[in-house]
Amino acid sequence: MLGLLSARQAGLDDPLRFRRAESTRRVLGLELNKDRDVERIHGSGVNTLDIEPVEGRYMLSGGSDGVIVLYDLENSSRQPYYTCKAVCSVSRNHPDVHKYSVETVQWYPHDTGMFTSSSFDKTLKVWDTNTLQTADVFNFEETVYSHHMSPVATKHCLVAVGTRGPKVQLCDLKSGSCSHILQVVFAGHRQEILAVSWSPRYEYILATASADSRVKLWDVRKASGCLITLDQHNGKKSQAAESANTAHNGKVNGLCFTSDGLHLLTVGTDDRMRLWNSSNGENTLVNYGKVYNDSRKGLKFTVSCGCSSEFVFVPYGSTIAVYTIHSGEQLTMLKGHYKSVDCCVFQSNFQELYSGSRDCNILAWVPSLCEPVPDEEETTNKSQLNPAFEDAWSSSDEEG
């Protein structure tokens, strides 16, 4: 690390390299924080978490009890041991509370003054953070499993919504109406949409995952809509006809783009995770081994950002499995919950991870502060053995 600092100071090295190396070191040292609690508010399982991208300070949680909680993650007390307090909550006695389980919460990407939530009560609600009142409500005919707003959109304010029906609905926050339904007779999904995710690279590209084993990429500007249906066999005709044009051999209930948008990760009830090239839909064939997945609905997993080699954090029963994205190596299992984990979210400013579980708890995972300082020879050997220490970063926009 001192070598990186010296090279940076002398102008001999890329100024971002030290930051990436330090971010990688911190992620590899994640452990349960024994000095930080997150105030327990939910009376049942925690389904969804989201940290606002503006400051990285406030976190939303949504639970099976219909309750939504807003937490302040900052240590304002400056004490070694502290509790992340709930600033406010939409409790059961709130007039606008969701009637059933909240499946997704998301901050408005550009402003902490607004956030959205969707629920099994067939609604998507838009909230004013300051007053904690609903600014708009979208009602659907089917149960809502997931929704997502684009983190990079500047020309539209569309919220993609996945429901029990085989169609993805786009709700326009500007007009307050469901503006368009993505459904093509022969190319659309055949069963419920369990997960949706906008590309962090292109504002009009949307990925959808369904119980029909398929994952589709859409360009919402086009009438035909569907660009690619991901095929786990990459088009090889020798494979069985029943698995053709399927991403998994079971329900696909989780989607997550890498932070640069060049790749897409999917998880399914076939206990597999796959990495896809998002530009051509090719299965990269990275082998992650068995990725245990018993969720009957959407599974919220997350990826790192700003590391030399990026990582993915996936709920794995009552633990969280950490993998190197491009090699498939399982680095560790984060153990702390005593019931199934349904969601996790990465805080990129400080390389922290937060997880929500059916045990009603939210746990904070932070980089270890106490670790031996290896000598130069040990560091060299370690970087050779573990590909996670290798700097795979590239400034090329054409990569992937």
Coordinates of N, CA and C in Angstrom, one line a residue, residues 27-28 30 273 311-314 316 320-325 328-334 353:
V27 N -13.3 -4.4 0.9 CA -14.4 -5.4 0.7 C -14.0 -6.8 1.1
L28 N -12.7 -7.1 0.8 CA -12.3 -8.5 1.2 C -12.2 -8.6 2.7
L30 N -14.6 -7.5 4.8 CA -16.0 -7.3 5.4 C -16.3 -8.2 6.6
M273 N -26.2 -19.0 -10.7 CA -26.1 -17.5 -11.0 C -25.3 -17.5 -12.3
F311 N -17.1 -7.4 -7.1 CA -17.7 -8.5 -6.3 C -19.2 -8.4 -6.3
V312 N -19.8 -9.6 -6.1 CA -21.3 -9.7 -6.0 C -21.6 -10.3 -4.7
F313 N -22.6 -9.8 -4.0 CA -23.1 -10.2 -2.7 C -24.5 -10.8 -2.9
V314 N -24.6 -12.1 -2.6 CA -25.9 -12.8 -2.9 C -26.4 -13.5 -1.6
Y316 N -27.8 -16.2 0.6 CA -27.5 -17.7 0.4 C -28.0 -18.3 1.7
I320 N -24.7 -14.6 3.5 CA -24.5 -13.9 2.2 C -23.2 -14.4 1.6
A321 N -23.3 -14.9 0.4 CA -22.1 -15.4 -0.3 C -21.5 -14.2 -1.1
V322 N -20.1 -14.1 -1.0 CA -19.4 -13.1 -1.8 C -18.5 -13.8 -2.8
Y323 N -18.8 -13.3 -4.1 CA -18.1 -13.9 -5.2 C -17.3 -12.8 -6.0
T324 N -16.2 -13.2 -6.6 CA -15.5 -12.4 -7.6 C -16.3 -12.5 -8.9
I325 N -16.8 -11.4 -9.4 CA -17.8 -11.5 -10.5 C -17.2 -12.2 -11.8
G328 N -15.8 -16.0 -10.8 CA -16.7 -17.0 -10.2 C -16.2 -17.5 -8.9
E329 N -15.1 -17.1 -8.4 CA -14.6 -17.6 -7.1 C -15.4 -17.1 -5.9
Q330 N -15.8 -18.1 -5.1 CA -16.5 -17.7 -3.8 C -15.4 -17.4 -2.8
L331 N -15.4 -16.1 -2.3 CA -14.4 -15.6 -1.4 C -14.7 -15.9 0.0
T332 N -16.0 -15.7 0.4 CA -16.3 -15.9 1.8 C -17.9 -16.0 2.0
M333 N -18.3 -16.4 3.1 CA -19.7 -16.4 3.5 C -19.9 -15.5 4.7
L334 N -20.7 -14.5 4.7 CA -20.9 -13.6 5.8 C -22.1 -14.2 6.6
L353 N -21.8 -3.0 3.7 CA -22.9 -3.8 3.2 C -23.9 -3.9 4.3

